[in-house]
Amino acid sequence: MDTVVLSLGGSILVREEDNARYIQALAEMLINVSSAIRVFVVTGGGRIARYYIREGRALGASEDFLDEMGIEATRLNARLLIAALGDHANRIPPKNYEDAVLAAERSKLVVMGGVAPGITTDAVSSILADRVGAVRLVNATVVDGVYTADPEKEPSATRIDRMTHEELLDLVGADSHRAGPNMVFDAAGASILARAKIPLMVVDGRDLENLRSAIVGKPFVGTAVS
Ligand SMILES: Nc1ncnc2c1ncn2[C@@H]1O[C@H](COP(=O)(O)OP(=O)(O)OP(=O)(O)O)[C@@H](O)[C@H]1O
Ligand SMILES: [Mg+2]
């Protein structure tokens, strides 16, 4: 049975409007897919994490402490998805890769958040993909692929349908010195995937049919990095 890691942006899990309906539909899709594919989901922090990091920083907390708060937020987001998955997933988000692998012995779907300060959930999902021998990593986010530049700032940016890991690294690495929190996939994660030669699919997570195609390895709309 193939293994796939899904990096689920906090941007997808934490939204204002009636999100329970979306999360329920996402959970049903994942349960359905898990009969043929072992899926590990790593949830991001989104607005919840950014709130704690911003306010904590204003209160003078160290970067390490802020990261710890951010990680708690990613685990809270993991619990929201777990709430929808019920018995199909682990109950408590594993706190490290070993526990994630152990959890996979009991359930076909494993959901976790961050692991350690200084490591984004993009990097966590990349390390996990390497560790579990995933055939691909799917990054579900609020943008429908990797663009030539941030499409929110650069309206003329165009989507790149296929690219190599090196091209992705050039794109995200070039930006990393002014490390915005809003990066389609981080440089550390991209370099882990490049080294391990694990393909990355970047898709808009709001389109569940398309997300499903990316997870199962069918043609999809988005960016394929390999
Ligand atoms: N080259 C690029 N191509 C596509 N999107 C980009 C690019 N550069 C920056 N972005 C921005 O990245 C954003 C997505 O990343 P963001 O970190 O906000 O969400 P996420 O990773 O899904 O969730 P989170 O980090 O909150 O868990 C998009 O809204 C887009 O504006
Ligand atoms: Mg992000």
mmCIF file of C-alpha atoms and ligand atoms in Angstrom:
data_model
loop_
_atom_site.group_PDB
_atom_site.id
_atom_site.type_symbol
_atom_site.label_atom_id
_atom_site.label_comp_id
_atom_site.label_asym_id
_atom_site.label_seq_id
_atom_site.Cartn_x
_atom_site.Cartn_y
_atom_site.Cartn_z
ATOM 1 C CA MET A 1 0.000 0.000 0.000
ATOM 2 C CA ASP A 2 1.414 3.411 -0.998
ATOM 3 C CA THR A 3 1.923 6.075 1.622
ATOM 4 C CA VAL A 4 1.188 9.763 1.006
ATOM 5 C CA VAL A 5 1.821 12.709 3.312
ATOM 6 C CA LEU A 6 -0.692 15.546 3.151
ATOM 7 C CA SER A 7 0.486 18.915 4.406
ATOM 8 C CA LEU A 8 -2.729 20.716 5.225
ATOM 9 C CA GLY A 9 -2.301 24.465 5.531
ATOM 10 C CA GLY A 10 -3.730 26.130 8.588
ATOM 11 C CA SER A 11 -5.095 28.537 5.997
ATOM 12 C CA ILE A 12 -7.502 25.750 4.965
ATOM 13 C CA LEU A 13 -8.425 24.450 8.415
ATOM 14 C CA VAL A 14 -8.977 27.808 10.078
ATOM 15 C CA ARG A 15 -11.508 29.930 8.272
ATOM 16 C CA GLU A 16 -14.285 32.183 9.452
ATOM 17 C CA GLU A 17 -17.253 30.847 7.541
ATOM 18 C CA ASP A 18 -19.084 27.611 8.264
ATOM 19 C CA ASN A 19 -15.914 25.542 8.113
ATOM 20 C CA ALA A 20 -17.263 22.424 9.833
ATOM 21 C CA ARG A 21 -19.034 21.443 6.615
ATOM 22 C CA TYR A 22 -15.775 21.630 4.673
ATOM 23 C CA ILE A 23 -13.816 19.716 7.332
ATOM 24 C CA GLN A 24 -16.495 17.011 7.402
ATOM 25 C CA ALA A 25 -16.316 16.619 3.613
ATOM 26 C CA LEU A 26 -12.504 16.572 3.771
ATOM 27 C CA ALA A 27 -12.648 13.869 6.463
ATOM 28 C CA GLU A 28 -15.021 11.758 4.358
ATOM 29 C CA MET A 29 -12.712 12.050 1.342
ATOM 30 C CA LEU A 30 -9.688 11.033 3.459
ATOM 31 C CA ILE A 31 -11.520 8.057 4.979
ATOM 32 C CA ASN A 32 -12.495 6.954 1.489
ATOM 33 C CA VAL A 33 -8.950 7.325 0.129
ATOM 34 C CA SER A 34 -7.457 5.507 3.142
ATOM 35 C CA SER A 35 -8.867 2.183 1.970
ATOM 36 C CA ALA A 36 -6.231 2.224 -0.786
ATOM 37 C CA ILE A 37 -3.539 4.597 0.493
ATOM 38 C CA ARG A 38 -1.960 5.166 3.904
ATOM 39 C CA VAL A 39 -2.249 8.872 4.638
ATOM 40 C CA PHE A 40 -0.353 10.964 7.178
ATOM 41 C CA VAL A 41 -1.730 14.484 7.598
ATOM 42 C CA VAL A 42 0.359 17.328 9.024
ATOM 43 C CA THR A 43 -1.708 20.379 9.941
ATOM 44 C CA GLY A 44 -0.425 23.955 9.842
ATOM 45 C CA GLY A 45 -1.078 26.734 12.305
ATOM 46 C CA GLY A 46 -2.875 29.352 10.243
ATOM 47 C CA ARG A 47 -4.385 32.423 11.807
ATOM 48 C CA ILE A 48 -4.601 30.775 15.235
ATOM 49 C CA ALA A 49 -0.824 30.303 15.387
ATOM 50 C CA ARG A 50 -0.141 33.755 13.959
ATOM 51 C CA TYR A 51 -2.329 35.359 16.605
ATOM 52 C CA TYR A 52 -0.355 33.780 19.470
ATOM 53 C CA ILE A 53 2.988 34.482 17.833
ATOM 54 C CA ARG A 54 2.138 38.130 17.193
ATOM 55 C CA GLU A 55 0.742 38.837 20.644
ATOM 56 C CA GLY A 56 3.424 36.768 22.414
ATOM 57 C CA ARG A 57 6.146 38.655 20.534
ATOM 58 C CA ALA A 58 4.596 41.954 21.607
ATOM 59 C CA LEU A 59 4.790 40.648 25.184
ATOM 60 C CA GLY A 60 8.513 39.964 24.808
ATOM 61 C CA ALA A 61 8.517 36.147 24.575
ATOM 62 C CA SER A 62 11.588 34.478 23.024
ATOM 63 C CA GLU A 63 11.364 33.126 19.459
ATOM 64 C CA ASP A 64 11.669 29.604 20.871
ATOM 65 C CA PHE A 65 8.720 30.199 23.203
ATOM 66 C CA LEU A 66 6.697 31.677 20.320
ATOM 67 C CA ASP A 67 7.418 28.590 18.217
ATOM 68 C CA GLU A 68 6.225 26.373 21.076
ATOM 69 C CA MET A 69 2.949 28.309 21.128
ATOM 70 C CA GLY A 70 2.686 27.995 17.352
ATOM 71 C CA ILE A 71 3.166 24.228 17.643
ATOM 72 C CA GLU A 72 0.365 24.035 20.218
ATOM 73 C CA ALA A 73 -1.858 25.811 17.668
ATOM 74 C CA THR A 74 -0.970 23.298 14.926
ATOM 75 C CA ARG A 75 -1.919 20.461 17.314
ATOM 76 C CA LEU A 76 -5.191 22.172 18.104
ATOM 77 C CA ASN A 77 -5.883 22.300 14.350
ATOM 78 C CA ALA A 78 -4.956 18.613 14.121
ATOM 79 C CA ARG A 79 -7.566 17.872 16.790
ATOM 80 C CA LEU A 80 -10.222 19.647 14.742
ATOM 81 C CA LEU A 81 -9.630 17.295 11.819
ATOM 82 C CA ILE A 82 -9.407 14.334 14.220
ATOM 83 C CA ALA A 83 -12.815 15.348 15.595
ATOM 84 C CA ALA A 84 -14.237 14.819 12.105
ATOM 85 C CA LEU A 85 -12.315 11.569 11.468
ATOM 86 C CA GLY A 86 -13.406 9.879 14.696
ATOM 87 C CA ASP A 87 -12.236 6.261 14.998
ATOM 88 C CA HIS A 88 -10.559 6.395 11.593
ATOM 89 C CA ALA A 89 -7.601 8.315 13.031
ATOM 90 C CA ASN A 90 -5.418 8.544 16.112
ATOM 91 C CA ARG A 91 -7.000 10.461 18.986
ATOM 92 C CA ILE A 92 -3.980 12.484 20.151
ATOM 93 C CA PRO A 93 -1.608 14.171 17.655
ATOM 94 C CA PRO A 94 1.810 12.414 17.836
ATOM 95 C CA LYS A 95 4.548 14.757 19.050
ATOM 96 C CA ASN A 96 7.362 13.241 17.026
ATOM 97 C CA TYR A 97 8.005 11.111 13.934
ATOM 98 C CA GLU A 98 8.485 7.843 15.848
ATOM 99 C CA ASP A 99 5.102 8.190 17.529
ATOM 100 C CA ALA A 100 3.531 9.007 14.153
ATOM 101 C CA VAL A 101 4.937 5.774 12.715
ATOM 102 C CA LEU A 102 3.625 3.850 15.752
ATOM 103 C CA ALA A 103 0.201 5.471 15.399
ATOM 104 C CA ALA A 104 0.089 4.224 11.798
ATOM 105 C CA GLU A 105 0.156 0.653 13.116
ATOM 106 C CA ARG A 106 -3.222 1.279 14.709
ATOM 107 C CA SER A 107 -4.950 3.542 12.198
ATOM 108 C CA LYS A 108 -4.625 4.127 8.466
ATOM 109 C CA LEU A 109 -5.015 7.861 8.944
ATOM 110 C CA VAL A 110 -2.564 9.653 11.207
ATOM 111 C CA VAL A 111 -2.965 13.363 11.947
ATOM 112 C CA MET A 112 -0.295 15.466 13.632
ATOM 113 C CA GLY A 113 0.848 19.065 13.956
ATOM 114 C CA GLY A 114 4.310 20.533 14.444
ATOM 115 C CA VAL A 115 7.199 18.829 16.203
ATOM 116 C CA ALA A 116 9.914 21.228 17.346
ATOM 117 C CA PRO A 117 10.772 24.946 17.373
ATOM 118 C CA GLY A 118 12.391 26.260 14.213
ATOM 119 C CA ILE A 119 10.804 23.606 11.994
ATOM 120 C CA THR A 120 7.717 24.625 10.008
ATOM 121 C CA THR A 121 4.958 22.142 9.300
ATOM 122 C CA ASP A 122 6.119 22.185 5.651
ATOM 123 C CA ALA A 123 9.478 20.863 6.878
ATOM 124 C CA VAL A 124 7.822 18.416 9.313
ATOM 125 C CA SER A 125 5.719 16.958 6.509
ATOM 126 C CA SER A 126 8.835 16.652 4.300
ATOM 127 C CA ILE A 127 10.859 14.877 7.022
ATOM 128 C CA LEU A 128 7.887 12.598 7.725
ATOM 129 C CA ALA A 129 7.504 11.844 3.990
ATOM 130 C CA ASP A 130 11.143 10.762 3.894
ATOM 131 C CA ARG A 131 10.819 8.757 7.117
ATOM 132 C CA VAL A 132 7.734 6.792 6.036
ATOM 133 C CA GLY A 133 8.830 6.321 2.415
ATOM 134 C CA ALA A 134 5.955 8.381 0.998
ATOM 135 C CA VAL A 135 5.466 8.244 -2.776
ATOM 136 C CA ARG A 136 4.503 11.917 -2.762
ATOM 137 C CA LEU A 137 3.793 14.896 -0.560
ATOM 138 C CA VAL A 138 0.632 16.877 -1.274
ATOM 139 C CA ASN A 139 0.558 20.453 -0.018
ATOM 140 C CA ALA A 140 -3.027 21.689 0.278
ATOM 141 C CA THR A 141 -3.191 25.435 0.629
ATOM 142 C CA VAL A 142 -5.258 28.492 -0.341
ATOM 143 C CA VAL A 143 -3.530 29.015 -3.673
ATOM 144 C CA ASP A 144 -3.899 26.640 -6.628
ATOM 145 C CA GLY A 145 -0.198 26.020 -7.144
ATOM 146 C CA VAL A 146 3.232 27.593 -7.195
ATOM 147 C CA TYR A 147 3.316 30.890 -9.085
ATOM 148 C CA THR A 148 6.201 32.812 -10.607
ATOM 149 C CA ALA A 149 5.734 35.263 -7.703
ATOM 150 C CA ASP A 150 3.253 35.745 -4.846
ATOM 151 C CA PRO A 151 -0.032 36.102 -6.786
ATOM 152 C CA GLU A 152 -1.484 38.273 -4.027
ATOM 153 C CA LYS A 153 1.227 40.859 -4.492
ATOM 154 C CA GLU A 154 1.980 40.333 -8.185
ATOM 155 C CA PRO A 155 -1.246 40.132 -10.241
ATOM 156 C CA SER A 156 0.770 39.307 -13.377
ATOM 157 C CA ALA A 157 2.246 36.143 -11.746
ATOM 158 C CA THR A 158 1.393 32.897 -13.534
ATOM 159 C CA ARG A 159 1.031 29.355 -12.232
ATOM 160 C CA ILE A 160 3.856 26.924 -12.924
ATOM 161 C CA ASP A 161 2.313 23.546 -13.772
ATOM 162 C CA ARG A 162 5.518 21.501 -13.650
ATOM 163 C CA MET A 163 8.879 22.285 -12.151
ATOM 164 C CA THR A 164 11.946 20.573 -10.693
ATOM 165 C CA HIS A 165 12.911 20.629 -7.015
ATOM 166 C CA GLU A 166 15.850 22.845 -7.947
ATOM 167 C CA GLU A 167 13.520 25.357 -9.616
ATOM 168 C CA LEU A 168 11.292 25.369 -6.520
ATOM 169 C CA LEU A 169 14.335 25.913 -4.300
ATOM 170 C CA ASP A 170 15.451 28.830 -6.470
ATOM 171 C CA LEU A 171 11.993 30.377 -6.114
ATOM 172 C CA VAL A 172 11.388 29.917 -2.376
ATOM 173 C CA GLY A 173 15.021 30.112 -1.330
ATOM 174 C CA ALA A 174 15.395 33.485 -2.999
ATOM 175 C CA ASP A 175 12.678 34.846 -0.750
ATOM 176 C CA SER A 176 13.626 33.183 2.512
ATOM 177 C CA HIS A 177 15.856 35.967 3.844
ATOM 178 C CA ARG A 178 12.780 38.130 4.159
ATOM 179 C CA ALA A 179 10.938 35.143 5.602
ATOM 180 C CA GLY A 180 7.346 36.137 5.265
ATOM 181 C CA PRO A 181 5.012 33.781 7.075
ATOM 182 C CA ASN A 182 3.123 33.582 3.788
ATOM 183 C CA MET A 183 5.215 31.339 1.621
ATOM 184 C CA VAL A 184 3.681 28.667 -0.567
ATOM 185 C CA PHE A 185 6.188 26.026 0.675
ATOM 186 C CA ASP A 186 9.244 26.723 2.772
ATOM 187 C CA ALA A 187 12.841 26.372 1.645
ATOM 188 C CA ALA A 188 13.782 23.859 4.367
ATOM 189 C CA GLY A 189 10.943 21.548 3.338
ATOM 190 C CA ALA A 190 11.788 21.965 -0.354
ATOM 191 C CA SER A 191 15.420 21.041 0.206
ATOM 192 C CA ILE A 192 14.520 17.915 2.216
ATOM 193 C CA LEU A 193 12.238 16.802 -0.644
ATOM 194 C CA ALA A 194 14.930 17.544 -3.234
ATOM 195 C CA ARG A 195 17.470 15.413 -1.374
ATOM 196 C CA ALA A 196 15.013 12.538 -0.832
ATOM 197 C CA LYS A 197 13.668 12.904 -4.413
ATOM 198 C CA ILE A 198 10.064 12.957 -3.213
ATOM 199 C CA PRO A 199 7.584 14.588 -5.625
ATOM 200 C CA LEU A 200 5.545 17.512 -4.265
ATOM 201 C CA MET A 201 2.056 18.415 -5.468
ATOM 202 C CA VAL A 202 0.766 21.885 -4.585
ATOM 203 C CA VAL A 203 -3.013 22.208 -4.829
ATOM 204 C CA ASP A 204 -5.879 24.367 -3.660
ATOM 205 C CA GLY A 205 -7.209 22.385 -0.690
ATOM 206 C CA ARG A 206 -10.692 23.865 -0.999
ATOM 207 C CA ASP A 207 -11.367 21.821 -4.142
ATOM 208 C CA LEU A 208 -11.746 18.366 -2.596
ATOM 209 C CA GLU A 209 -12.168 16.463 -5.858
ATOM 210 C CA ASN A 210 -8.909 17.931 -7.136
ATOM 211 C CA LEU A 211 -7.174 17.350 -3.794
ATOM 212 C CA ARG A 212 -8.264 13.725 -3.948
ATOM 213 C CA SER A 213 -6.795 13.372 -7.456
ATOM 214 C CA ALA A 214 -3.465 14.750 -6.246
ATOM 215 C CA ILE A 215 -3.403 12.366 -3.263
ATOM 216 C CA VAL A 216 -4.170 9.242 -5.309
ATOM 217 C CA GLY A 217 -1.760 10.193 -8.096
ATOM 218 C CA LYS A 218 -4.258 11.116 -10.812
ATOM 219 C CA PRO A 219 -3.967 14.228 -13.023
ATOM 220 C CA PHE A 220 -4.802 17.368 -11.044
ATOM 221 C CA VAL A 221 -4.826 21.146 -11.389
ATOM 222 C CA GLY A 222 -1.896 22.697 -9.555
ATOM 223 C CA THR A 223 1.877 22.387 -9.523
ATOM 224 C CA ALA A 224 3.800 19.116 -9.736
ATOM 225 C CA VAL A 225 7.387 19.329 -8.485
ATOM 226 C CA SER A 226 9.606 16.376 -9.355
HETATM 227 N N1 LIG B 1 5.370 31.886 -5.503
HETATM 228 C C1 LIG B 1 4.203 31.745 -4.874
HETATM 229 N N2 LIG B 1 3.238 30.962 -5.428
HETATM 230 C C2 LIG B 1 2.029 30.776 -4.818
HETATM 231 N N3 LIG B 1 1.716 31.367 -3.636
HETATM 232 C C3 LIG B 1 2.629 32.153 -3.025
HETATM 233 C C4 LIG B 1 3.903 32.376 -3.609
HETATM 234 N N4 LIG B 1 4.610 33.189 -2.767
HETATM 235 C C5 LIG B 1 3.821 33.460 -1.732
HETATM 236 N N5 LIG B 1 2.613 32.861 -1.870
HETATM 237 C C6 LIG B 1 1.518 32.976 -0.895
HETATM 238 O O1 LIG B 1 1.495 31.834 -0.096
HETATM 239 C C7 LIG B 1 0.214 31.783 0.520
HETATM 240 C C8 LIG B 1 -0.044 30.403 1.071
HETATM 241 O O2 LIG B 1 0.805 30.171 2.161
HETATM 242 P P1 LIG B 1 0.310 30.360 3.670
HETATM 243 O O3 LIG B 1 1.519 30.120 4.537
HETATM 244 O O4 LIG B 1 -0.455 31.598 3.819
HETATM 245 O O5 LIG B 1 -0.739 29.186 3.842
HETATM 246 P P2 LIG B 1 -0.530 27.700 4.291
HETATM 247 O O6 LIG B 1 0.914 27.337 4.257
HETATM 248 O O7 LIG B 1 -1.486 26.907 3.495
HETATM 249 O O8 LIG B 1 -1.071 27.713 5.764
HETATM 250 P P3 LIG B 1 -0.340 27.987 7.160
HETATM 251 O O9 LIG B 1 1.063 28.420 6.889
HETATM 252 O O10 LIG B 1 -1.180 29.062 7.744
HETATM 253 O O11 LIG B 1 -0.431 26.712 7.885
HETATM 254 C C9 LIG B 1 -0.727 32.190 -0.566
HETATM 255 O O12 LIG B 1 -1.818 32.898 -0.020
HETATM 256 C C10 LIG B 1 0.128 33.073 -1.496
HETATM 257 O O13 LIG B 1 -0.295 34.418 -1.478
HETATM 258 MG MG MG B 2 2.471 28.310 5.324
#
